[in-house]
PDB file of N, CA and C in Angstrom:
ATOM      1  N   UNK L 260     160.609  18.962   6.412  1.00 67.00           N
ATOM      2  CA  UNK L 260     160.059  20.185   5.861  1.00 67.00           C
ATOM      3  C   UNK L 260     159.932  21.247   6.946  1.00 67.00           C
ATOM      4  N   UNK L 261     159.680  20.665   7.851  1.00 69.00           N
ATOM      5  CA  UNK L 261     159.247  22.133   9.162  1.00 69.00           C
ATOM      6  C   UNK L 261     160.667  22.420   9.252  1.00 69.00           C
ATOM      7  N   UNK L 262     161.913  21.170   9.877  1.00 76.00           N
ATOM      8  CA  UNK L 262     163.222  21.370   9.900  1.00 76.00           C
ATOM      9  C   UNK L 262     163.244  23.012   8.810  1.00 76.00           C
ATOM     10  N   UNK L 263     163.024  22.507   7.409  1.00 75.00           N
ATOM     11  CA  UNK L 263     163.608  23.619   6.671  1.00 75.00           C
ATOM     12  C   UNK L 263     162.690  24.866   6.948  1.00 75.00           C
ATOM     13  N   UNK L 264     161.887  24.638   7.408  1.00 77.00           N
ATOM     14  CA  UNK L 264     161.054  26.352   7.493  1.00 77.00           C
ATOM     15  C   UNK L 264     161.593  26.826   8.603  1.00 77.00           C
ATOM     16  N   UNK L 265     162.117  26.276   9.776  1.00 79.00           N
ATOM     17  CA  UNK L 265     162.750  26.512  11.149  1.00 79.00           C
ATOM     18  C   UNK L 265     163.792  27.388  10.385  1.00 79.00           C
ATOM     19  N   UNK L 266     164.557  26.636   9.887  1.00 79.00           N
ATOM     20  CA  UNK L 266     166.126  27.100   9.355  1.00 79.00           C
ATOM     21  C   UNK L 266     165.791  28.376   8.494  1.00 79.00           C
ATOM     22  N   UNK L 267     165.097  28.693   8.017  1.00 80.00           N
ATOM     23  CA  UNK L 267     164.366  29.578   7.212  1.00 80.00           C
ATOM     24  C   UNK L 267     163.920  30.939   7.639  1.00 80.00           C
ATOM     25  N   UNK L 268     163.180  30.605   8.689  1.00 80.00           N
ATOM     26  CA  UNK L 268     162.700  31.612   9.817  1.00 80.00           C
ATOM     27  C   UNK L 268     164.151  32.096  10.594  1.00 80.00           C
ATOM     28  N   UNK L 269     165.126  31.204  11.141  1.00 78.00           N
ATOM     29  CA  UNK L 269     166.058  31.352  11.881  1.00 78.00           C
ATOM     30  C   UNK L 269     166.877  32.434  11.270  1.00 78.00           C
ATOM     31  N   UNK L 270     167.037  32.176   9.544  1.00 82.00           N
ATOM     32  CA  UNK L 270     167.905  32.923   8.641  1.00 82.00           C
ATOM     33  C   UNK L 270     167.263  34.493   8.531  1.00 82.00           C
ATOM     34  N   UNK L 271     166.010  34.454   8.572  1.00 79.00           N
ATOM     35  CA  UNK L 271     165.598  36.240   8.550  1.00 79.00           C
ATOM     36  C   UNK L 271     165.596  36.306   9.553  1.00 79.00           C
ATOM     37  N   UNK L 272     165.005  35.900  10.621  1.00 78.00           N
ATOM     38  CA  UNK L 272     165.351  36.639  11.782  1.00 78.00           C
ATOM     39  C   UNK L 272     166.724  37.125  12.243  1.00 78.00           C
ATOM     40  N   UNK L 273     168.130  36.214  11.838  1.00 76.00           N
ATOM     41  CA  UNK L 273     168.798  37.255  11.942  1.00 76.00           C
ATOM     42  C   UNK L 273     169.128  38.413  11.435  1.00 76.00           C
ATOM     43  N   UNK L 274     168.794  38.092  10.272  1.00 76.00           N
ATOM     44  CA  UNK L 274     168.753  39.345   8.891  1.00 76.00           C
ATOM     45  C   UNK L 274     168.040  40.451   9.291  1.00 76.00           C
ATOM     46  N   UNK L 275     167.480  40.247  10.258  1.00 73.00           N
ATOM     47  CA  UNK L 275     166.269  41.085  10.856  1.00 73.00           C
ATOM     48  C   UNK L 275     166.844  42.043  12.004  1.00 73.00           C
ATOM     49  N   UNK L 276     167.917  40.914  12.500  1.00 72.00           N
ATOM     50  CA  UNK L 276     168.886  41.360  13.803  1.00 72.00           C
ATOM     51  C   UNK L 276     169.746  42.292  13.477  1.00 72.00           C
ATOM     52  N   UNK L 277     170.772  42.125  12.353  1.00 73.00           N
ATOM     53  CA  UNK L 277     171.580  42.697  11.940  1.00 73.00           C
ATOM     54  C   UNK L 277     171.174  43.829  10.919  1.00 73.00           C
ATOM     55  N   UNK L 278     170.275  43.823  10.628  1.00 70.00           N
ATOM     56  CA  UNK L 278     169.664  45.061  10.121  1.00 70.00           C
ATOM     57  C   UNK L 278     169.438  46.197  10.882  1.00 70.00           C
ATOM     58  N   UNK L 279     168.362  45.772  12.172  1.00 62.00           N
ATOM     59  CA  UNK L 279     168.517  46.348  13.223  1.00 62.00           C
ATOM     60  C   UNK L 279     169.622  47.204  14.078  1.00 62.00           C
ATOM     61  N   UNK L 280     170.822  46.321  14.215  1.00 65.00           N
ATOM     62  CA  UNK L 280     171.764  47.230  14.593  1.00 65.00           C
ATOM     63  C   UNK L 280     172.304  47.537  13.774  1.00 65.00           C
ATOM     64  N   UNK L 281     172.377  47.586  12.432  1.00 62.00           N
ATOM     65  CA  UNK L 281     173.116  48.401  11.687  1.00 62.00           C
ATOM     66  C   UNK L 281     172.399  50.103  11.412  1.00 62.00           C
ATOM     67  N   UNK L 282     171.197  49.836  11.742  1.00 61.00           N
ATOM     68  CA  UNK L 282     170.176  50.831  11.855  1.00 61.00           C
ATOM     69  C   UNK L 282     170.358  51.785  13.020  1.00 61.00           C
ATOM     70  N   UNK L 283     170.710  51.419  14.518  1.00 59.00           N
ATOM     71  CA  UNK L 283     170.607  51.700  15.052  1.00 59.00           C
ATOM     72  C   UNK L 283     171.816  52.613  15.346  1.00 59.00           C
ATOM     73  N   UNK L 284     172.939  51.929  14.887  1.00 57.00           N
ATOM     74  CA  UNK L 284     174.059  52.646  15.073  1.00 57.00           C
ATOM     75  C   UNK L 284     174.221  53.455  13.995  1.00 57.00           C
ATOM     76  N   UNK L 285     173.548  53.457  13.159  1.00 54.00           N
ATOM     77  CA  UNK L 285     173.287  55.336  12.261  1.00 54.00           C
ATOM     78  C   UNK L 285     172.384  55.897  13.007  1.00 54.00           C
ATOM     79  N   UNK L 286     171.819  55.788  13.782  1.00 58.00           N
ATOM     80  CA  UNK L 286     170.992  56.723  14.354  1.00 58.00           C
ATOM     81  C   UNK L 286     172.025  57.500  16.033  1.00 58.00           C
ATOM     82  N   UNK L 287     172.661  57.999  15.536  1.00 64.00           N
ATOM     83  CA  UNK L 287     173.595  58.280  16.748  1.00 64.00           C
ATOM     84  C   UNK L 287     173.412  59.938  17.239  1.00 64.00           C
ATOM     85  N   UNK L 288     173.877  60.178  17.871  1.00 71.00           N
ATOM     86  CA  UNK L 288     173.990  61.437  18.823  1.00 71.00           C
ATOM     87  C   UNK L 288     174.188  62.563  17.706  1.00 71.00           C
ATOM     88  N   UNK L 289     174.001  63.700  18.212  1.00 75.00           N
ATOM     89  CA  UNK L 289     174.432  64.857  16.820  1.00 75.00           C
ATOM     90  C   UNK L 289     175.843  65.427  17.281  1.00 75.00           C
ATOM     91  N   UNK L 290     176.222  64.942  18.857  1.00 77.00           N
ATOM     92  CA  UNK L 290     177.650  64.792  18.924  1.00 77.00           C
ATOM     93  C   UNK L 290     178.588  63.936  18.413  1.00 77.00           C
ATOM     94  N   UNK L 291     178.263  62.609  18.405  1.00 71.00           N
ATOM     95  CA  UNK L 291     178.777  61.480  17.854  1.00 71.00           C
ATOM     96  C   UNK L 291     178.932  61.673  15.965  1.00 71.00           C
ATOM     97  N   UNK L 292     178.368  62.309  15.612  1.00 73.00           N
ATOM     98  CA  UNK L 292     177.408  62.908  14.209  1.00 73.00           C
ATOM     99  C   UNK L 292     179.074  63.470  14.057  1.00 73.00           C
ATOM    100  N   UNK L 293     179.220  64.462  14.586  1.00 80.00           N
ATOM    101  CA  UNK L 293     179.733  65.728  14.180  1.00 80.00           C
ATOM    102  C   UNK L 293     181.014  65.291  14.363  1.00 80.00           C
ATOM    103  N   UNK L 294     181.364  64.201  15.562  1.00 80.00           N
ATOM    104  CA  UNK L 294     183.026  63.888  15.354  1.00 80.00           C
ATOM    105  C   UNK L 294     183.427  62.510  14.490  1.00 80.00           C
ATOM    106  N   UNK L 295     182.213  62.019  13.812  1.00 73.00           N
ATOM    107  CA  UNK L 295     182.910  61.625  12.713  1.00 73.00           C
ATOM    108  C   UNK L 295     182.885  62.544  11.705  1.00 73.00           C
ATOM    109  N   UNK L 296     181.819  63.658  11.445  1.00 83.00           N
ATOM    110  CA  UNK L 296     182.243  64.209   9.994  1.00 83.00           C
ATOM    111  C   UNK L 296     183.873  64.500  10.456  1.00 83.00           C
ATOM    112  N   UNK L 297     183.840  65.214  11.471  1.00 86.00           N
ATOM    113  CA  UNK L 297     185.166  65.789  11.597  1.00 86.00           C
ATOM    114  C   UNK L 297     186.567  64.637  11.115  1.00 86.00           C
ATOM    115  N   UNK L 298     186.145  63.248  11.786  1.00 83.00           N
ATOM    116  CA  UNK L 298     187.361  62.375  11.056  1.00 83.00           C
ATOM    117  C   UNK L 298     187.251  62.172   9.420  1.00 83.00           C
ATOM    118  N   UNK L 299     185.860  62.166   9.235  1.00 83.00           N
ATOM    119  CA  UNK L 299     186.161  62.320   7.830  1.00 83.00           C
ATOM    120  C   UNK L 299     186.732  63.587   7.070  1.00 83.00           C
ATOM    121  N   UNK L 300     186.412  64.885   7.658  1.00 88.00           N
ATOM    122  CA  UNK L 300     186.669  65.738   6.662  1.00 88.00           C
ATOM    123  C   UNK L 300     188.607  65.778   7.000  1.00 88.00           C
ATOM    124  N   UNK L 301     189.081  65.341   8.475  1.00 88.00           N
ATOM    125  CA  UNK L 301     190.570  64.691   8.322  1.00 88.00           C
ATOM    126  C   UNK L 301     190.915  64.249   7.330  1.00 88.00           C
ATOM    127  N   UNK L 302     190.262  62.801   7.089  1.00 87.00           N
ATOM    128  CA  UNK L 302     191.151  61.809   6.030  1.00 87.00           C
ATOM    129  C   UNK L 302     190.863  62.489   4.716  1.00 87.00           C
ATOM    130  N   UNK L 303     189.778  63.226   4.535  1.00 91.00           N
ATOM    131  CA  UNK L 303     189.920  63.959   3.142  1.00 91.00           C
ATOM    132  C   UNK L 303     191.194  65.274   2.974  1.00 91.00           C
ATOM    133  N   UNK L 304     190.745  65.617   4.112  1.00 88.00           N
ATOM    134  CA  UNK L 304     192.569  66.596   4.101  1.00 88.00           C
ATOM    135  C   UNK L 304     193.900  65.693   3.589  1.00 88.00           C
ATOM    136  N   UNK L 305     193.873  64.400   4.499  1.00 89.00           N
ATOM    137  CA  UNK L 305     195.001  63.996   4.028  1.00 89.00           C
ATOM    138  C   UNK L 305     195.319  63.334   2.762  1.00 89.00           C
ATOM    139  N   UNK L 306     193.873  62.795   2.256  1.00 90.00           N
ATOM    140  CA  UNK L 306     193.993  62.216   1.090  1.00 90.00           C
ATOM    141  C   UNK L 306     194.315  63.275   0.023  1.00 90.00           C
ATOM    142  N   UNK L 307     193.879  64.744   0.142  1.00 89.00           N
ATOM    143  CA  UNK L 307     193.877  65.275  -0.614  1.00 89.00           C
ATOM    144  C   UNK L 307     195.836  66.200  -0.816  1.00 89.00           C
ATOM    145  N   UNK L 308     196.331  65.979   0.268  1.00 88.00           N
ATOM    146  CA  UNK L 308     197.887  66.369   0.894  1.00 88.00           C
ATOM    147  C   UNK L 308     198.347  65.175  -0.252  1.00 88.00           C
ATOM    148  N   UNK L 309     198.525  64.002   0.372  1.00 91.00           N
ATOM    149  CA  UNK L 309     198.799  62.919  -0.140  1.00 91.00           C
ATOM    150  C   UNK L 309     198.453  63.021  -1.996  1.00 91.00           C
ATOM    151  N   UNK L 310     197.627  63.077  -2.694  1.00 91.00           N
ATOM    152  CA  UNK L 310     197.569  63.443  -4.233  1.00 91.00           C
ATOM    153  C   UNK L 310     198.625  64.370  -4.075  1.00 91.00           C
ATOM    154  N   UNK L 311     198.189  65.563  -3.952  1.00 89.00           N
ATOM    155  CA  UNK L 311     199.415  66.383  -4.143  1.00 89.00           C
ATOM    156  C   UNK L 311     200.565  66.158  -4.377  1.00 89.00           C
ATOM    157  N   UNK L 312     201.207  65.604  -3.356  1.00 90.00           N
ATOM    158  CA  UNK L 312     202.638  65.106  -3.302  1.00 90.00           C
ATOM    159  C   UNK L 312     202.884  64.102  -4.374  1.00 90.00           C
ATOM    160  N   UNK L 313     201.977  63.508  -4.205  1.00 90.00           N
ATOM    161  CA  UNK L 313     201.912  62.206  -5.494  1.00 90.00           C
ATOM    162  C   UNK L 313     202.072  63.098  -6.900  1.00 90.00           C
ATOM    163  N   UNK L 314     200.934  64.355  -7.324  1.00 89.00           N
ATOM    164  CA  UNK L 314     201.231  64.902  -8.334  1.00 89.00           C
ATOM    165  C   UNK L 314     202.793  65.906  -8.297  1.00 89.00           C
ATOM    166  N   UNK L 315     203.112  65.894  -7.539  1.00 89.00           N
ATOM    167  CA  UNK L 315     204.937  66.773  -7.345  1.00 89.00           C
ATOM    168  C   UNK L 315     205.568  65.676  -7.538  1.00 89.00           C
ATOM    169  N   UNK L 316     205.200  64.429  -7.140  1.00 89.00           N
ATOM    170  CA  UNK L 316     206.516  63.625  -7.133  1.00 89.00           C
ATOM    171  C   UNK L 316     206.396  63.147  -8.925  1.00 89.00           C
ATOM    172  N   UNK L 317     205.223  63.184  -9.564  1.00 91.00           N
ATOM    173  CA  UNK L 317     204.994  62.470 -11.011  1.00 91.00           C
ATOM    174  C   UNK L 317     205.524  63.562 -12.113  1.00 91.00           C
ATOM    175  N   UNK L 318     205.427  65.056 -11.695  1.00 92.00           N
ATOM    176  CA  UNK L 318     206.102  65.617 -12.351  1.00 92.00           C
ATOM    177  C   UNK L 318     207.680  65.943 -12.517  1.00 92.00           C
ATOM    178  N   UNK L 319     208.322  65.374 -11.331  1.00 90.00           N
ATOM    179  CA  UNK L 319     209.627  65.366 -11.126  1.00 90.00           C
ATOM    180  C   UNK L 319     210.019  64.322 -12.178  1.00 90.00           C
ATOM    181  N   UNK L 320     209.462  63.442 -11.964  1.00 93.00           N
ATOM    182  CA  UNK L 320     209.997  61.850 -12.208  1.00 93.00           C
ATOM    183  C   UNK L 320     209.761  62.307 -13.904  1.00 93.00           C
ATOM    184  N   UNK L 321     208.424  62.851 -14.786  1.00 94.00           N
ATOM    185  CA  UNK L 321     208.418  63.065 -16.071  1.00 94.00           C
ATOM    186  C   UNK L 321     209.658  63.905 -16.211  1.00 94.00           C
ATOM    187  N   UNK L 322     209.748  65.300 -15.382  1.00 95.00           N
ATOM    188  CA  UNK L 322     210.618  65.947 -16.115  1.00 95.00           C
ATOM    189  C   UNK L 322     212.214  65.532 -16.549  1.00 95.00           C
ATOM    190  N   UNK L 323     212.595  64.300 -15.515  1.00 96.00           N
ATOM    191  CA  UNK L 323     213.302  63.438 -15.268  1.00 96.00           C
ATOM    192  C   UNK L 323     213.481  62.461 -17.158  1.00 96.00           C
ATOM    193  N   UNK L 324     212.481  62.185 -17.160  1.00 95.00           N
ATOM    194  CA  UNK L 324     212.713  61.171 -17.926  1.00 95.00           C
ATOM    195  C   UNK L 324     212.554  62.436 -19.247  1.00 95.00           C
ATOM    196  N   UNK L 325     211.854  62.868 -19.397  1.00 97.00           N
ATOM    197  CA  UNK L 325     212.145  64.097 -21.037  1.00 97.00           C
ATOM    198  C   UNK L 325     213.715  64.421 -20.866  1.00 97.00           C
ATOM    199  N   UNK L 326     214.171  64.602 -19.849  1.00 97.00           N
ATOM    200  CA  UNK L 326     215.990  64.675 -19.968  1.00 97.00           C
ATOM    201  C   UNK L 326     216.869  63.689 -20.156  1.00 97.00           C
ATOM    202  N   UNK L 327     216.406  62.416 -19.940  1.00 97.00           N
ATOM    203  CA  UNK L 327     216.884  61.330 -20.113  1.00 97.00           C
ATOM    204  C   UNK L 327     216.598  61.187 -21.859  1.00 97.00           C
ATOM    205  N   UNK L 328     215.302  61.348 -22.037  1.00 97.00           N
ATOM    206  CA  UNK L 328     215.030  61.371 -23.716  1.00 97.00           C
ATOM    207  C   UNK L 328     215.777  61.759 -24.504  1.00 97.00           C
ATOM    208  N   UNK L 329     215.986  63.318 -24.009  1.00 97.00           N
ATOM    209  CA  UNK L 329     217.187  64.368 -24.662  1.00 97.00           C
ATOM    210  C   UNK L 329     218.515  63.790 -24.821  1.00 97.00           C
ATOM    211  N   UNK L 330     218.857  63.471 -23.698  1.00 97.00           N
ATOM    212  CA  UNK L 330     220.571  63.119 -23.560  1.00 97.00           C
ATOM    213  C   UNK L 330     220.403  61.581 -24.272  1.00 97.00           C
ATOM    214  N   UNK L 331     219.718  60.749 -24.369  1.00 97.00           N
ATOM    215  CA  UNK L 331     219.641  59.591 -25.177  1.00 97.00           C
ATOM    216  C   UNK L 331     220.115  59.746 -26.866  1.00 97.00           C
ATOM    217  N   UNK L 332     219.101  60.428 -26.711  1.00 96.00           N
ATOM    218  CA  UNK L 332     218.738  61.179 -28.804  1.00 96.00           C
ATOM    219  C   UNK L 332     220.299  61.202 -29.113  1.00 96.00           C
ATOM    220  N   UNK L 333     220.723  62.455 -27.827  1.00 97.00           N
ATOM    221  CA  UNK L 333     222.339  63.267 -28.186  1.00 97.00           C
ATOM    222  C   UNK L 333     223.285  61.967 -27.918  1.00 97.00           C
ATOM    223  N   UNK L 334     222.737  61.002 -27.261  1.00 97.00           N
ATOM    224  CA  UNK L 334     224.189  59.741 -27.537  1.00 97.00           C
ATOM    225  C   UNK L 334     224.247  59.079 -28.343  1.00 97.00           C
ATOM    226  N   UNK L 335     222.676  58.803 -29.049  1.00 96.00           N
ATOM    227  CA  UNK L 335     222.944  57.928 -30.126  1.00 96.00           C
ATOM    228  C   UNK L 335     223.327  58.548 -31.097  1.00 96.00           C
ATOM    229  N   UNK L 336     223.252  59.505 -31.486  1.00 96.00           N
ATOM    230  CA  UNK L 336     223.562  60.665 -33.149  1.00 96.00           C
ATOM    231  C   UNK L 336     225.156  60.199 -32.917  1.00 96.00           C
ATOM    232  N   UNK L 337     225.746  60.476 -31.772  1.00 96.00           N
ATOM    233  CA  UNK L 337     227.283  60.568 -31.136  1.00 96.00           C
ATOM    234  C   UNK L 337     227.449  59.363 -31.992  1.00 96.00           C
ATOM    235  N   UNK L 338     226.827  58.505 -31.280  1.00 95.00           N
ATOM    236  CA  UNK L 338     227.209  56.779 -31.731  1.00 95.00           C
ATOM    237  C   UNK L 338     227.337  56.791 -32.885  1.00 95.00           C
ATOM    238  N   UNK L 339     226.443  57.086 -33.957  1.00 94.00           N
ATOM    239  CA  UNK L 339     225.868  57.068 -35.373  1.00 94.00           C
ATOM    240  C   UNK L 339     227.170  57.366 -35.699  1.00 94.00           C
ATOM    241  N   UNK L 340     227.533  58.919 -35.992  1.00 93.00           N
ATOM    242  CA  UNK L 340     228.927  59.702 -36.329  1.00 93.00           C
ATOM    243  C   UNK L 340     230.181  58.974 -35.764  1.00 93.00           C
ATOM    244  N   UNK L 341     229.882  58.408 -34.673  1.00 92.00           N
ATOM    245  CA  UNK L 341     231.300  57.753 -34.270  1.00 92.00           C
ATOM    246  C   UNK L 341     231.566  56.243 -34.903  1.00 92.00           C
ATOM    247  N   UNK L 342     230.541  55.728 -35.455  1.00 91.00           N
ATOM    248  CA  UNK L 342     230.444  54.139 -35.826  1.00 91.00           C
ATOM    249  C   UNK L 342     230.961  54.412 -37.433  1.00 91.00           C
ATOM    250  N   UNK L 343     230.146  55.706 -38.046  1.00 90.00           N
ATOM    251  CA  UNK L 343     230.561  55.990 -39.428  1.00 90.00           C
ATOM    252  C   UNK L 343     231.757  56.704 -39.480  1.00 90.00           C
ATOM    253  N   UNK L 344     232.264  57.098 -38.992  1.00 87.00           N
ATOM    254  CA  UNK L 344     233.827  57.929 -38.678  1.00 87.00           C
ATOM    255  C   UNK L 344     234.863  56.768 -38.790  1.00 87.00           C
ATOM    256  N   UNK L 345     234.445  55.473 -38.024  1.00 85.00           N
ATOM    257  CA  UNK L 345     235.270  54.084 -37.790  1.00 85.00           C
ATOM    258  C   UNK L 345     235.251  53.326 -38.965  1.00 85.00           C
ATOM    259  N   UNK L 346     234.067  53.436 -39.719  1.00 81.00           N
ATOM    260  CA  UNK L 346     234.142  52.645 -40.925  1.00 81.00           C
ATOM    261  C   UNK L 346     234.436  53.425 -42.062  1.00 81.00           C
ATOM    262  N   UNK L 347     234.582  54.997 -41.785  1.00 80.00           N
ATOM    263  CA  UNK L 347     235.732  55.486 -43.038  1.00 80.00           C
ATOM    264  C   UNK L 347     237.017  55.539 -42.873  1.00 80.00           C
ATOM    265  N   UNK L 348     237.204  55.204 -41.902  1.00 76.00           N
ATOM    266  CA  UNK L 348     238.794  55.367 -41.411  1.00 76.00           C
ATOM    267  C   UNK L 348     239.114  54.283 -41.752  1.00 76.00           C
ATOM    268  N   UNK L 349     238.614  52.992 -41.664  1.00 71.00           N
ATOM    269  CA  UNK L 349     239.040  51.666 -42.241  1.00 71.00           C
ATOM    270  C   UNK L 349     240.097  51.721 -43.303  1.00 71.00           C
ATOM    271  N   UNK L 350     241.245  51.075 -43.107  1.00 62.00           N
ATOM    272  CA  UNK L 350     241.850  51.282 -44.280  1.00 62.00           C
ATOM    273  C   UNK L 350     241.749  50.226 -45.259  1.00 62.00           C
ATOM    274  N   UNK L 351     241.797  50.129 -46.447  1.00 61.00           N
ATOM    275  CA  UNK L 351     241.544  49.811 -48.073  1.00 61.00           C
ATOM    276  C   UNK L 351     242.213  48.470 -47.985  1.00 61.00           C
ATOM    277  N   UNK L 352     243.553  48.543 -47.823  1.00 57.00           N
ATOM    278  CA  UNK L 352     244.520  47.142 -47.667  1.00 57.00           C
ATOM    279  C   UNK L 352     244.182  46.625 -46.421  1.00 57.00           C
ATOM    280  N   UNK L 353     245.075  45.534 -46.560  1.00 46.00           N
ATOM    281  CA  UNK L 353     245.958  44.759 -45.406  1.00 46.00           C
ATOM    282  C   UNK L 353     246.522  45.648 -44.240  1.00 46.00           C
ATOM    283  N   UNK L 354     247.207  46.638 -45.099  1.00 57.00           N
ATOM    284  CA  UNK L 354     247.809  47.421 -43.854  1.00 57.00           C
ATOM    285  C   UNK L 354     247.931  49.040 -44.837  1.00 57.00           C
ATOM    286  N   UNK L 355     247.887  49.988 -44.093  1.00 61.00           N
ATOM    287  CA  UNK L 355     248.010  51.588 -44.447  1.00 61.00           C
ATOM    288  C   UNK L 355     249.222  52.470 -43.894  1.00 61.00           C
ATOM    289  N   UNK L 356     249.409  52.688 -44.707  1.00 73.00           N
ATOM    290  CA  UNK L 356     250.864  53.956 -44.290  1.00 73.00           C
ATOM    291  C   UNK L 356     250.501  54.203 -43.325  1.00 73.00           C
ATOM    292  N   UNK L 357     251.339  55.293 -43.082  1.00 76.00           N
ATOM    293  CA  UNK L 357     251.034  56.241 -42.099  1.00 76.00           C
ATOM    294  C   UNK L 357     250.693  57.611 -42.988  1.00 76.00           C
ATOM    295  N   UNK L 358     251.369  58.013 -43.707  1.00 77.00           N
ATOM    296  CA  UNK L 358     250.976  58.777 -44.532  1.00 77.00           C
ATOM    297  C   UNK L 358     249.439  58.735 -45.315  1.00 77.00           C
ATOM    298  N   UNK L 359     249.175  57.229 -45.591  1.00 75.00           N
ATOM    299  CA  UNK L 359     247.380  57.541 -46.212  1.00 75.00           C
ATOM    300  C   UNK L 359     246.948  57.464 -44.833  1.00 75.00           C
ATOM    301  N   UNK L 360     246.971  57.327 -43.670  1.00 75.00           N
ATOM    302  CA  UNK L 360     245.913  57.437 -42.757  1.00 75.00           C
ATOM    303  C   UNK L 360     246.119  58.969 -42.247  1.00 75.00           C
ATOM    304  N   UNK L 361     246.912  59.557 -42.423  1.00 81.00           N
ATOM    305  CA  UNK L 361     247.182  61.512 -41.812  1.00 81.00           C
ATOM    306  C   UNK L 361     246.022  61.730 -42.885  1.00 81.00           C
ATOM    307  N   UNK L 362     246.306  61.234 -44.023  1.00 81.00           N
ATOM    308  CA  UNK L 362     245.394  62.209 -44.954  1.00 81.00           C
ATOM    309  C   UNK L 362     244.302  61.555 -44.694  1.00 81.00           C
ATOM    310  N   UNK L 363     243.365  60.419 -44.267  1.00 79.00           N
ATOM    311  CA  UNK L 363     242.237  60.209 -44.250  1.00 79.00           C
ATOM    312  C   UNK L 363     241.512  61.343 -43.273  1.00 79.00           C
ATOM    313  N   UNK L 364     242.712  61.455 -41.877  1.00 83.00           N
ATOM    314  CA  UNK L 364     242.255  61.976 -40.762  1.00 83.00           C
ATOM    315  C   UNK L 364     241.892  63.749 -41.536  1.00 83.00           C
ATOM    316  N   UNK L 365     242.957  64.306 -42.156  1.00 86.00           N
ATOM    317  CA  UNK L 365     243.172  65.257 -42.231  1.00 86.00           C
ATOM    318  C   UNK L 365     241.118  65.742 -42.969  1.00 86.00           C
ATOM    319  N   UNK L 366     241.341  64.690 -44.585  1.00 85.00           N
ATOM    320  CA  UNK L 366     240.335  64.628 -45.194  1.00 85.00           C
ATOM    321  C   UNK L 366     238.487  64.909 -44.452  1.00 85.00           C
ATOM    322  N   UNK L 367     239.144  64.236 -43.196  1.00 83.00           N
ATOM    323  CA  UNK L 367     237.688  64.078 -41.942  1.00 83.00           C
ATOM    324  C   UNK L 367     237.649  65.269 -41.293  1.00 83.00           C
ATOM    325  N   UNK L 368     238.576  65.728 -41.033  1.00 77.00           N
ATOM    326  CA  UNK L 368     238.832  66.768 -39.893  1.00 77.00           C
ATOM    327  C   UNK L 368     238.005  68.153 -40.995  1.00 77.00           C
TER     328      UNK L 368
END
């Protein structure tokens, strides 16, 4: 039992330690103060550079893909008209003149 109150005591007291210097090292110089704001108000510059670019590069990449949308739409209609163009041209028999297939073409044209 004492064992565990030892171990006990041992455990806040460091808690006690490390509190301490974590305390202590916020309490720093108003020089020390001032050149970290300064690294911080850095990394906020750059974080804020960095979005940026991120938002230029996300609008590229959308405007990118709405053109890809577009030219998609315009290949499949293509396809559509070209798949139904193939299955009217089909000819009726076994085999087709040449004469009924001018006039199918002609009929399409």
């Amino acid at each position: 039992e004492l064992e565990n109150q030892l171990t006990a005591k041992s455990k806040t007291l460091g808690e006690l330690k490390q509190s301490l210097a974590l305390n202590g090292s916020a309490e720093q110089t108003p020089e020390a103060q001032s050149l970290r704001i300064a690294e911080l108000c850095e990394l906020k510059d750059s974080i804020v550079n960095q979005v940026a670019q991120l938002k230029a590069s996300m609008e590229s990449i959308l405007e990118q893909w709405r053109a890809y949308d577009e030219i998609y739409a315009e290949v499949s209609l293509m396809t559509t008209r070209y798949l139904y163009c193939i299955d009217q041209c089909k000819p009726s028999g076994e085999e087709a003149s040449l004469e009924a297939l001018k006039k199918q073409v002609k009929t399409l044209q």
